[in-house]
Amino acid sequence: MPEETMFSKIIRHEIPATILFQDERITAFADINAQAPTHILIVPNKIIPTVNDVTPADEADLGHMFVVAAKLAKEQGIAEQGYRLIVNCGPDGGQEVYHLHMHLLGGRRLGRMLKMN
Ligand code: AMP
């Protein structure tokens, strides 16, 4: 069994979080350290530590994450202006929490995707 992170506790409502969507497959909640006016994390309820651990059995959950991202972007009023979806993987990818998650960021101009330095 992969190791639990605080995201499992959020999914089980054991620690506080602003949950914006939840069903049997995924949970979406506000990032505690928002980097933009809208910053939501969309996570599979099942623990998948990183993208490297994804298997074909996860395809439905991962596809559903995009469907919910689009729904939340509409609800947040950022769909027309645009937004960014990010999935960090491993140390070089800047991943801090080892429970796969998609960042939904928007509500301001986000600029270039990567700083070229
Ligand atoms: P990453 O660097 O892609 O692993 O992103 C982890 C994200 O989780 C960061 O943006 C954190 O601000 C966020 N985060 C960590 N702990 C919590 C928490 N308890 N509730 C909400 N967001 C969190």
CSV table of C-alpha atoms and ligand atoms in Angstrom, one decimal:
chain,number,residue,atom,x,y,z
A,1,MET,CA,0.0,0.0,0.0
A,2,PRO,CA,1.4,3.5,-0.9
A,3,GLU,CA,2.0,5.8,2.1
A,4,GLU,CA,-0.8,8.2,3.0
A,5,THR,CA,-0.4,12.0,2.9
A,6,MET,CA,-2.5,14.7,4.4
A,7,PHE,CA,-4.6,14.6,1.2
A,8,SER,CA,-6.1,11.2,2.3
A,9,LYS,CA,-7.2,12.9,5.6
A,10,ILE,CA,-8.8,15.7,3.6
A,11,ILE,CA,-10.6,13.2,1.4
A,12,ARG,CA,-11.9,11.5,4.5
A,13,HIS,CA,-12.9,14.9,6.0
A,14,GLU,CA,-10.5,14.3,9.0
A,15,ILE,CA,-8.7,17.6,8.6
A,16,PRO,CA,-10.2,20.9,7.5
A,17,ALA,CA,-10.2,21.9,3.9
A,18,THR,CA,-12.5,23.9,1.6
A,19,ILE,CA,-13.9,21.0,-0.5
A,20,LEU,CA,-15.4,22.2,-3.7
A,21,PHE,CA,-16.2,18.9,-5.3
A,22,GLN,CA,-16.2,15.2,-4.2
A,23,ASP,CA,-17.6,12.0,-5.6
A,24,GLU,CA,-16.5,8.3,-5.4
A,25,ARG,CA,-13.5,8.9,-7.7
A,26,ILE,CA,-12.0,12.3,-6.9
A,27,THR,CA,-11.9,15.2,-4.5
A,28,ALA,CA,-11.2,18.9,-5.2
A,29,PHE,CA,-10.3,21.4,-2.6
A,30,ALA,CA,-8.7,24.9,-2.2
A,31,ASP,CA,-4.9,25.0,-2.1
A,32,ILE,CA,-3.8,26.2,1.4
A,33,ASN,CA,-1.1,28.4,-0.2
A,34,ALA,CA,-2.9,29.9,-3.2
A,35,GLN,CA,-0.7,31.1,-6.0
A,36,ALA,CA,-3.5,32.7,-7.9
A,37,PRO,CA,-7.1,34.0,-7.2
A,38,THR,CA,-8.3,30.5,-8.1
A,39,HIS,CA,-6.0,27.7,-6.9
A,40,ILE,CA,-7.7,24.3,-6.5
A,41,LEU,CA,-6.2,20.8,-6.1
A,42,ILE,CA,-8.0,18.0,-7.9
A,43,VAL,CA,-6.9,14.6,-6.5
A,44,PRO,CA,-8.0,10.9,-7.1
A,45,ASN,CA,-9.4,9.5,-3.9
A,46,LYS,CA,-7.2,6.5,-4.4
A,47,ILE,CA,-3.5,7.0,-3.4
A,48,ILE,CA,-1.4,7.2,-6.6
A,49,PRO,CA,1.9,8.7,-5.4
A,50,THR,CA,3.1,10.2,-8.7
A,51,VAL,CA,2.5,10.1,-12.4
A,52,ASN,CA,5.1,7.3,-12.5
A,53,ASP,CA,2.7,5.1,-10.6
A,54,VAL,CA,-0.3,5.6,-13.0
A,55,THR,CA,-1.6,2.4,-14.6
A,56,PRO,CA,-4.2,1.8,-17.2
A,57,ALA,CA,-6.7,1.0,-14.4
A,58,ASP,CA,-6.5,4.7,-13.4
A,59,GLU,CA,-7.5,6.1,-16.8
A,60,ALA,CA,-11.1,6.7,-15.8
A,61,ASP,CA,-10.2,8.6,-12.6
A,62,LEU,CA,-7.6,10.7,-14.4
A,63,GLY,CA,-10.0,11.5,-17.2
A,64,HIS,CA,-12.6,12.4,-14.7
A,65,MET,CA,-10.1,14.9,-13.1
A,66,PHE,CA,-10.2,16.9,-16.4
A,67,VAL,CA,-14.0,16.8,-16.6
A,68,VAL,CA,-14.2,18.2,-13.0
A,69,ALA,CA,-11.4,20.7,-13.7
A,70,ALA,CA,-13.5,22.1,-16.6
A,71,LYS,CA,-16.6,22.2,-14.4
A,72,LEU,CA,-14.8,24.0,-11.6
A,73,ALA,CA,-13.3,26.5,-14.0
A,74,LYS,CA,-16.7,27.4,-15.2
A,75,GLU,CA,-18.1,27.6,-11.7
A,76,GLN,CA,-15.2,29.9,-10.7
A,77,GLY,CA,-15.8,32.2,-13.7
A,78,ILE,CA,-12.4,31.6,-15.2
A,79,ALA,CA,-13.2,29.3,-18.1
A,80,GLU,CA,-13.5,32.1,-20.8
A,81,GLN,CA,-10.3,33.9,-19.8
A,82,GLY,CA,-8.4,30.7,-19.4
A,83,TYR,CA,-6.4,28.9,-16.7
A,84,ARG,CA,-3.6,26.4,-16.2
A,85,LEU,CA,-3.6,22.8,-15.1
A,86,ILE,CA,-0.4,21.5,-13.6
A,87,VAL,CA,0.7,18.0,-12.4
A,88,ASN,CA,4.1,18.0,-10.8
A,89,CYS,CA,6.1,14.8,-10.7
A,90,GLY,CA,9.0,14.0,-8.4
A,91,PRO,CA,11.8,16.3,-7.1
A,92,ASP,CA,12.7,18.0,-10.4
A,93,GLY,CA,9.0,18.5,-11.1
A,94,GLY,CA,8.6,20.3,-7.8
A,95,GLN,CA,6.3,17.7,-6.3
A,96,GLU,CA,5.9,18.2,-2.5
A,97,VAL,CA,2.9,16.0,-1.7
A,98,TYR,CA,3.2,12.4,-2.9
A,99,HIS,CA,-0.5,11.9,-3.7
A,100,LEU,CA,-1.0,12.7,-7.4
A,101,HIS,CA,-2.9,16.0,-7.8
A,102,MET,CA,-3.8,18.4,-10.5
A,103,HIS,CA,-3.4,22.2,-9.8
A,104,LEU,CA,-6.2,24.4,-11.3
A,105,LEU,CA,-4.8,27.9,-11.4
A,106,GLY,CA,-6.5,31.0,-12.8
A,107,GLY,CA,-8.0,34.4,-12.2
A,108,ARG,CA,-5.0,36.3,-13.3
A,109,ARG,CA,-2.4,36.4,-16.2
A,110,LEU,CA,-0.1,33.5,-15.3
A,111,GLY,CA,2.7,34.5,-17.7
A,112,ARG,CA,5.2,32.1,-19.2
A,113,MET,CA,4.9,28.5,-18.1
A,114,LEU,CA,8.6,28.2,-17.0
A,115,LYS,CA,11.1,30.8,-16.0
A,116,MET,CA,14.0,30.3,-18.4
A,117,ASN,CA,16.8,30.5,-15.8
B,1,AMP,P1,3.0,20.0,-5.3
B,1,AMP,O1,4.2,20.9,-5.1
B,1,AMP,O2,2.6,19.9,-6.7
B,1,AMP,O3,3.2,18.7,-4.6
B,1,AMP,O4,1.8,20.8,-4.6
B,1,AMP,C1,1.4,20.5,-3.3
B,1,AMP,C2,0.4,21.6,-3.0
B,1,AMP,O5,-0.4,21.1,-1.8
B,1,AMP,C3,1.0,22.9,-2.6
B,1,AMP,O6,0.4,23.9,-3.5
B,1,AMP,C4,0.5,23.2,-1.2
B,1,AMP,O7,0.2,24.5,-1.0
B,1,AMP,C5,-0.7,22.3,-1.1
B,1,AMP,N1,-1.1,21.8,0.2
B,1,AMP,C6,-0.3,21.2,1.1
B,1,AMP,N2,-1.0,20.9,2.2
B,1,AMP,C7,-2.3,21.3,2.0
B,1,AMP,C8,-3.5,21.3,2.8
B,1,AMP,N3,-3.5,20.7,4.0
B,1,AMP,N4,-4.6,21.8,2.2
B,1,AMP,C9,-4.6,22.3,1.0
B,1,AMP,N5,-3.5,22.4,0.2
B,1,AMP,C10,-2.4,21.9,0.7
